mmCIF file of C-alpha atoms in Angstrom:
data_model
loop_
_atom_site.group_PDB
_atom_site.id
_atom_site.type_symbol
_atom_site.label_atom_id
_atom_site.label_comp_id
_atom_site.label_asym_id
_atom_site.label_seq_id
_atom_site.Cartn_x
_atom_site.Cartn_y
_atom_site.Cartn_z
ATOM 1 C CA MET A 1 -27.417 224.534 12.152
ATOM 2 C CA GLY A 2 -30.334 226.830 12.447
ATOM 3 C CA PRO A 3 -29.604 230.700 13.603
ATOM 4 C CA ALA A 4 -31.655 230.127 17.064
ATOM 5 C CA SER A 5 -29.436 227.222 17.891
ATOM 6 C CA ALA A 6 -26.300 229.279 16.754
ATOM 7 C CA LYS A 7 -26.973 231.783 19.117
ATOM 8 C CA VAL A 8 -26.976 229.334 22.207
ATOM 9 C CA ARG A 9 -23.397 228.788 21.892
ATOM 10 C CA GLY A 10 -20.735 230.416 24.271
ATOM 11 C CA ARG A 11 -20.554 234.256 24.941
ATOM 12 C CA ASN A 12 -23.898 234.527 21.123
ATOM 13 C CA PHE A 13 -25.729 232.935 24.279
ATOM 14 C CA GLN A 14 -25.198 235.279 26.683
ATOM 15 C CA ALA A 15 -25.468 238.261 24.286
ATOM 16 C CA TRP A 16 -29.020 237.424 23.159
ATOM 17 C CA LEU A 17 -30.404 236.823 26.842
ATOM 18 C CA SER A 18 -28.625 240.581 27.618
ATOM 19 C CA ARG A 19 -30.051 241.833 24.589
ATOM 20 C CA THR A 20 -33.818 240.640 25.089
ATOM 21 C CA ALA A 21 -36.450 243.115 25.452
ATOM 22 C CA ASN A 22 -39.402 241.917 26.366
ATOM 23 C CA PHE A 23 -40.910 238.545 27.343
ATOM 24 C CA ARG A 24 -41.253 237.423 24.164
ATOM 25 C CA GLU A 25 -37.380 236.911 23.163
ATOM 26 C CA LEU A 26 -36.835 235.757 26.131
ATOM 27 C CA HIS A 27 -39.281 233.061 25.702
ATOM 28 C CA GLU A 28 -38.118 232.745 22.584
ATOM 29 C CA ALA A 29 -34.032 232.370 23.727
ATOM 30 C CA LEU A 30 -35.400 230.308 27.022
ATOM 31 C CA HIS A 31 -36.964 227.835 24.335
ATOM 32 C CA ALA A 32 -33.999 227.211 21.899
ATOM 33 C CA ALA A 33 -31.353 227.000 25.257
ATOM 34 C CA GLY A 34 -33.938 224.518 26.887
ATOM 35 C CA PRO A 35 -32.344 223.376 30.592
ATOM 36 C CA LEU A 36 -29.826 220.740 29.568
ATOM 37 C CA ALA A 37 -27.945 223.479 26.325
ATOM 38 C CA GLU A 38 -24.708 223.290 27.910
ATOM 39 C CA ALA A 39 -24.246 226.936 27.700
ATOM 40 C CA TRP A 40 -26.119 227.749 30.507
ATOM 41 C CA THR A 41 -23.246 228.847 33.091
ATOM 42 C CA PRO A 42 -24.152 231.422 36.528
ATOM 43 C CA ARG A 43 -22.834 233.925 34.032
ATOM 44 C CA GLU A 44 -25.806 232.791 31.672
ATOM 45 C CA VAL A 45 -28.338 231.481 34.206
ATOM 46 C CA ALA A 46 -28.087 235.222 36.666
ATOM 47 C CA THR A 47 -29.102 236.708 33.843
ATOM 48 C CA ALA A 48 -32.152 234.913 32.219
ATOM 49 C CA TRP A 49 -33.174 234.691 36.412
ATOM 50 C CA HIS A 50 -32.807 239.695 36.115
ATOM 51 C CA ARG A 51 -33.756 239.397 32.246
ATOM 52 C CA LEU A 52 -37.938 237.175 33.225
ATOM 53 C CA ALA A 53 -38.401 239.673 36.571
ATOM 54 C CA LYS A 54 -37.454 242.690 33.858
ATOM 55 C CA HIS A 55 -40.185 241.862 31.837
ATOM 56 C CA SER A 56 -42.086 239.361 33.876
ATOM 57 C CA ALA A 57 -44.245 242.280 35.031
ATOM 58 C CA THR A 58 -45.615 243.377 31.127
ATOM 59 C CA ALA A 59 -45.848 239.815 30.218
ATOM 60 C CA GLY A 60 -48.721 239.459 33.331
ATOM 61 C CA ARG A 61 -50.746 242.063 31.691
ATOM 62 C CA VAL A 62 -50.257 240.578 27.821
ATOM 63 C CA GLY A 63 -53.194 237.397 29.562
ATOM 64 C CA ALA A 64 -52.816 233.970 30.736
ATOM 65 C CA ASP A 65 -51.259 232.494 28.029
ATOM 66 C CA CYS A 66 -48.038 234.687 28.547
ATOM 67 C CA ARG A 67 -48.852 234.205 32.207
ATOM 68 C CA ASN A 68 -48.110 230.864 32.299
ATOM 69 C CA ASP A 69 -45.256 231.132 30.205
ATOM 70 C CA VAL A 70 -43.549 233.052 33.481
ATOM 71 C CA HIS A 71 -44.397 229.994 34.660
ATOM 72 C CA LYS A 72 -42.555 227.323 33.005
ATOM 73 C CA ALA A 73 -39.618 229.907 31.908
ATOM 74 C CA ILE A 74 -39.055 230.012 36.382
ATOM 75 C CA GLY A 75 -39.752 226.181 36.978
ATOM 76 C CA THR A 76 -36.791 225.705 33.202
ATOM 77 C CA LEU A 77 -34.098 228.293 35.763
ATOM 78 C CA ARG A 78 -34.593 226.142 38.283
ATOM 79 C CA GLU A 79 -33.711 223.403 36.641
ATOM 80 C CA VAL A 80 -30.624 225.143 35.398
ATOM 81 C CA GLN A 81 -29.896 225.865 38.328
ATOM 82 C CA GLN A 82 -30.641 223.275 40.593
ATOM 83 C CA ARG A 83 -28.184 220.846 38.135
ATOM 84 C CA LEU A 84 -25.128 223.339 38.652
ATOM 85 C CA GLY A 85 -25.339 224.037 41.925
ATOM 86 C CA LEU A 86 -25.406 227.481 43.474
ATOM 87 C CA GLN A 87 -22.390 226.623 45.324
ATOM 88 C CA THR A 88 -20.671 227.396 42.249
ATOM 89 C CA PHE A 89 -22.225 230.180 41.139
ATOM 90 C CA PRO A 90 -20.450 233.691 42.476
ATOM 91 C CA PRO A 91 -21.512 236.274 44.552
ATOM 92 C CA ARG A 92 -22.483 238.681 41.946
ATOM 93 C CA GLN A 93 -24.601 236.292 40.415
ATOM 94 C CA LEU A 94 -25.870 235.086 43.165
ATOM 95 C CA ALA A 95 -27.484 238.404 44.620
ATOM 96 C CA CYS A 96 -28.836 239.370 41.056
ATOM 97 C CA SER A 97 -30.471 235.534 41.229
ATOM 98 C CA VAL A 98 -32.057 235.768 44.908
ATOM 99 C CA TRP A 99 -33.019 239.746 43.449
ATOM 100 C CA ALA A 100 -34.373 238.764 40.458
ATOM 101 C CA TRP A 101 -36.384 235.458 43.078
ATOM 102 C CA GLY A 102 -37.441 238.397 45.182
ATOM 103 C CA LYS A 103 -39.158 240.224 42.058
ATOM 104 C CA LEU A 104 -40.941 237.368 40.670
ATOM 105 C CA ARG A 105 -41.696 235.877 44.062
ATOM 106 C CA ALA A 106 -40.054 232.931 43.095
ATOM 107 C CA GLY A 107 -37.891 231.232 45.840
ATOM 108 C CA ASP A 108 -38.010 227.959 46.155
ATOM 109 C CA ALA A 109 -37.220 226.641 50.183
ATOM 110 C CA GLU A 110 -34.421 224.510 48.438
ATOM 111 C CA SER A 111 -32.713 227.072 46.778
ATOM 112 C CA LEU A 112 -33.386 229.731 50.041
ATOM 113 C CA GLN A 113 -31.299 227.383 52.425
ATOM 114 C CA LYS A 114 -28.488 226.554 49.969
ATOM 115 C CA LEU A 115 -28.334 230.257 48.774
ATOM 116 C CA ASP A 116 -28.125 231.291 52.978
ATOM 117 C CA GLU A 117 -25.209 227.564 52.792
ATOM 118 C CA VAL A 118 -23.546 229.438 50.454
ATOM 119 C CA LEU A 119 -23.524 233.185 50.693
ATOM 120 C CA THR A 120 -23.365 233.488 54.795
ATOM 121 C CA HIS A 121 -19.895 233.344 54.383
ATOM 122 C CA HIS A 122 -19.143 235.007 51.920
ATOM 123 C CA VAL A 123 -20.073 238.552 51.874
ATOM 124 C CA THR A 124 -16.788 239.955 52.258
ATOM 125 C CA ASP A 125 -17.040 239.375 48.492
ATOM 126 C CA CYS A 126 -19.951 240.466 47.488
ATOM 127 C CA SER A 127 -19.899 244.606 46.181
ATOM 128 C CA THR A 128 -22.154 246.748 48.850
ATOM 129 C CA ARG A 129 -24.976 246.923 45.546
ATOM 130 C CA ASP A 130 -25.229 243.201 45.573
ATOM 131 C CA LEU A 131 -25.459 242.648 49.719
ATOM 132 C CA SER A 132 -28.512 245.156 48.649
ATOM 133 C CA ASN A 133 -30.048 242.782 46.325
ATOM 134 C CA VAL A 134 -29.860 240.037 48.423
ATOM 135 C CA VAL A 135 -31.468 241.353 51.401
ATOM 136 C CA TYR A 136 -33.960 243.792 49.240
ATOM 137 C CA GLY A 137 -34.674 240.158 47.447
ATOM 138 C CA LEU A 138 -35.109 238.187 50.973
ATOM 139 C CA GLY A 139 -37.093 241.209 51.629
ATOM 140 C CA LEU A 140 -39.318 241.300 48.962
ATOM 141 C CA LEU A 141 -39.408 236.850 49.480
ATOM 142 C CA GLY A 142 -40.938 237.492 53.055
ATOM 143 C CA HIS A 143 -37.194 235.222 54.019
ATOM 144 C CA ARG A 144 -34.848 235.900 57.007
ATOM 145 C CA PRO A 145 -32.305 234.644 57.560
ATOM 146 C CA GLN A 146 -30.628 235.235 60.639
ATOM 147 C CA ALA A 147 -26.406 234.604 59.999
ATOM 148 C CA LEU A 148 -27.158 235.623 56.338
ATOM 149 C CA LEU A 149 -28.989 238.948 56.704
ATOM 150 C CA GLN A 150 -26.670 239.415 60.414
ATOM 151 C CA ALA A 151 -23.494 239.136 58.061
ATOM 152 C CA ALA A 152 -24.896 241.347 55.438
ATOM 153 C CA CYS A 153 -25.671 244.519 57.689
ATOM 154 C CA THR A 154 -22.136 244.111 59.116
ATOM 155 C CA GLU A 155 -20.856 244.405 56.034
ATOM 156 C CA LEU A 156 -22.642 246.954 55.089
ATOM 157 C CA ALA A 157 -22.634 248.973 57.875
ATOM 158 C CA SER A 158 -18.682 249.112 57.414
ATOM 159 C CA ARG A 159 -18.478 249.965 54.029
ATOM 160 C CA LEU A 160 -21.455 252.612 54.227
ATOM 161 C CA HIS A 161 -19.416 254.912 52.750
ATOM 162 C CA ASP A 162 -19.587 252.774 49.418
ATOM 163 C CA CYS A 163 -23.418 252.692 49.690
ATOM 164 C CA THR A 164 -25.271 254.192 46.549
ATOM 165 C CA THR A 165 -28.486 256.423 48.260
ATOM 166 C CA GLN A 166 -30.437 253.706 46.474
ATOM 167 C CA THR A 167 -28.945 250.996 48.464
ATOM 168 C CA ILE A 168 -29.341 252.432 51.482
ATOM 169 C CA ALA A 169 -32.929 252.767 51.341
ATOM 170 C CA ASN A 170 -33.584 249.869 49.660
ATOM 171 C CA THR A 171 -31.384 247.874 52.509
ATOM 172 C CA VAL A 172 -33.143 249.569 55.390
ATOM 173 C CA TYR A 173 -36.477 249.226 53.509
ATOM 174 C CA ALA A 174 -36.102 245.361 52.902
ATOM 175 C CA LEU A 175 -35.131 245.157 56.636
ATOM 176 C CA SER A 176 -38.678 246.902 57.224
ATOM 177 C CA ILE A 177 -40.293 244.050 55.691
ATOM 178 C CA LEU A 178 -38.631 241.395 57.286
ATOM 179 C CA LYS A 179 -39.234 243.418 60.861
ATOM 180 C CA PHE A 180 -35.255 242.459 61.320
ATOM 181 C CA ARG A 181 -33.856 245.016 63.169
ATOM 182 C CA HIS A 182 -29.978 245.171 63.293
ATOM 183 C CA ARG A 183 -28.981 248.222 65.449
ATOM 184 C CA THR A 184 -25.562 248.192 63.951
ATOM 185 C CA LEU A 185 -26.637 248.796 60.895
ATOM 186 C CA LEU A 186 -29.180 251.500 61.388
ATOM 187 C CA GLU A 187 -26.667 253.717 63.580
ATOM 188 C CA ALA A 188 -24.226 253.458 60.708
ATOM 189 C CA VAL A 189 -27.080 255.061 58.957
ATOM 190 C CA GLY A 190 -28.146 257.786 61.611
ATOM 191 C CA VAL A 191 -24.649 258.792 61.262
ATOM 192 C CA HIS A 192 -24.001 258.573 57.700
ATOM 193 C CA VAL A 193 -27.122 259.823 55.922
ATOM 194 C CA PRO A 194 -27.771 263.128 56.876
ATOM 195 C CA ALA A 195 -24.740 264.537 55.258
ATOM 196 C CA LYS A 196 -26.073 262.693 52.339
ATOM 197 C CA VAL A 197 -29.464 263.852 52.216
ATOM 198 C CA PRO A 198 -29.384 266.840 49.245
ATOM 199 C CA GLU A 199 -28.242 263.415 47.635
ATOM 200 C CA PHE A 200 -31.950 260.752 48.407
ATOM 201 C CA LYS A 201 -34.655 261.165 45.265
ATOM 202 C CA ALA A 202 -37.430 262.038 46.900
ATOM 203 C CA GLN A 203 -38.325 258.031 46.615
ATOM 204 C CA GLU A 204 -35.764 257.642 48.493
ATOM 205 C CA LEU A 205 -35.658 260.114 51.275
ATOM 206 C CA SER A 206 -39.219 259.276 52.282
ATOM 207 C CA ILE A 207 -38.872 254.976 52.029
ATOM 208 C CA LEU A 208 -35.862 255.242 53.933
ATOM 209 C CA VAL A 209 -37.744 257.592 56.703
ATOM 210 C CA TYR A 210 -40.790 255.129 56.865
ATOM 211 C CA ALA A 211 -38.874 251.679 57.079
ATOM 212 C CA CYS A 212 -36.927 253.664 59.931
ATOM 213 C CA ALA A 213 -40.405 254.000 61.904
ATOM 214 C CA ILE A 214 -41.623 250.896 61.037
ATOM 215 C CA LEU A 215 -38.107 249.288 63.137
ATOM 216 C CA GLY A 216 -38.426 251.777 66.057
ATOM 217 C CA PHE A 217 -35.265 253.619 64.693
ATOM 218 C CA HIS A 218 -35.812 257.813 65.802
ATOM 219 C CA HIS A 219 -32.518 259.034 64.932
ATOM 220 C CA VAL A 220 -32.738 262.761 65.473
ATOM 221 C CA ASP A 221 -30.047 264.369 63.058
ATOM 222 C CA LEU A 222 -31.535 261.983 60.491
ATOM 223 C CA LEU A 223 -34.867 263.049 60.916
ATOM 224 C CA GLN A 224 -34.270 266.532 61.327
ATOM 225 C CA ALA A 225 -31.993 267.043 57.690
ATOM 226 C CA SER A 226 -34.618 264.749 56.314
ATOM 227 C CA CYS A 227 -37.263 267.452 56.683
ATOM 228 C CA GLU A 228 -35.088 270.214 56.418
ATOM 229 C CA ASN A 229 -34.648 268.550 52.689
ATOM 230 C CA ALA A 230 -38.111 267.708 51.788
ATOM 231 C CA ARG A 231 -39.403 271.195 52.689
ATOM 232 C CA GLU A 232 -36.741 272.365 50.357
ATOM 233 C CA ARG A 233 -37.443 270.469 48.071
ATOM 234 C CA LEU A 234 -41.371 269.972 48.195
ATOM 235 C CA HIS A 235 -41.751 269.911 44.737
ATOM 236 C CA ASP A 236 -39.677 266.757 44.534
ATOM 237 C CA PHE A 237 -41.914 264.840 46.524
ATOM 238 C CA LEU A 238 -44.822 263.036 44.995
ATOM 239 C CA THR A 239 -48.479 262.775 47.140
ATOM 240 C CA GLN A 240 -47.193 258.704 47.976
ATOM 241 C CA ASN A 241 -43.790 260.320 48.978
ATOM 242 C CA LEU A 242 -45.074 262.311 51.028
ATOM 243 C CA SER A 243 -47.515 260.142 53.015
ATOM 244 C CA ASN A 244 -45.240 258.055 53.690
ATOM 245 C CA LEU A 245 -42.812 260.370 54.736
ATOM 246 C CA ILE A 246 -45.230 262.469 56.927
ATOM 247 C CA TYR A 247 -46.344 258.363 57.963
ATOM 248 C CA GLY A 248 -43.163 257.306 59.897
ATOM 249 C CA LEU A 249 -42.440 261.197 61.073
ATOM 250 C CA GLY A 250 -46.065 260.192 62.869
ATOM 251 C CA LEU A 251 -44.628 256.832 64.858
ATOM 252 C CA LEU A 252 -41.626 257.772 65.683
ATOM 253 C CA GLN A 253 -43.737 260.668 67.010
ATOM 254 C CA PHE A 254 -41.292 263.208 65.237
ATOM 255 C CA GLN A 255 -42.927 266.980 64.886
ATOM 256 C CA HIS A 256 -40.283 269.581 62.491
ATOM 257 C CA GLN A 257 -42.955 272.632 62.862
ATOM 258 C CA GLN A 258 -41.742 274.490 59.575
ATOM 259 C CA PHE A 259 -42.656 271.340 57.075
ATOM 260 C CA LEU A 260 -45.388 269.790 58.316
ATOM 261 C CA GLU A 261 -46.801 273.857 57.690
ATOM 262 C CA THR A 262 -44.936 273.764 54.353
#
């Protein structure tokens, strides 16, 4: 048994996937396992999807051969996923997978339909980060399953105090891509965020205001707090951040004179 074969067993395979530092290392792991290896469990599949999404951007800059290998890797993971069945995936691993599908723009119709069926009735089993990853992945894919989004947003609205700033910003941004206006979640964001604005990174805050504007959500306290905070730490905002923030304010016809003069 060679060293590669020895790695494709139990915890060794999970560790190998987790430690891949680039696409070539991941490609080696996937090639050693193949789609039928007994080492594949939902955990390994989700990890492989995650690493593929992380490494694919670099792979795409290397050349056509590497890009072809990325497409082959996507095919391998789809085959494994179909063999195992998405219904066997715990919520966290489903969330990790759909986030990766979004980053890779690799969500096939069959998998997305199965995801909708499996996850819609299990959103209470998800962490807020899991739910945000699901919504974010769906946003990047342009997939708008009404029941799943409704359930995920309702659950997030009830647990907003557990959400990180990134979770909030990414979720609302994804909803803006999908043009999915969930009033309960947006109102909860409007109440929750103003006191938390200093905790948001400049990019998160600007994209949140931008996304609220795309969704037509005008909340005075949120916009006021965002402008006042941005004015105090203008040096943290890149040109794109300021552009997103000002564009959002313009769409909502909200004018904060002191911020604009700054």
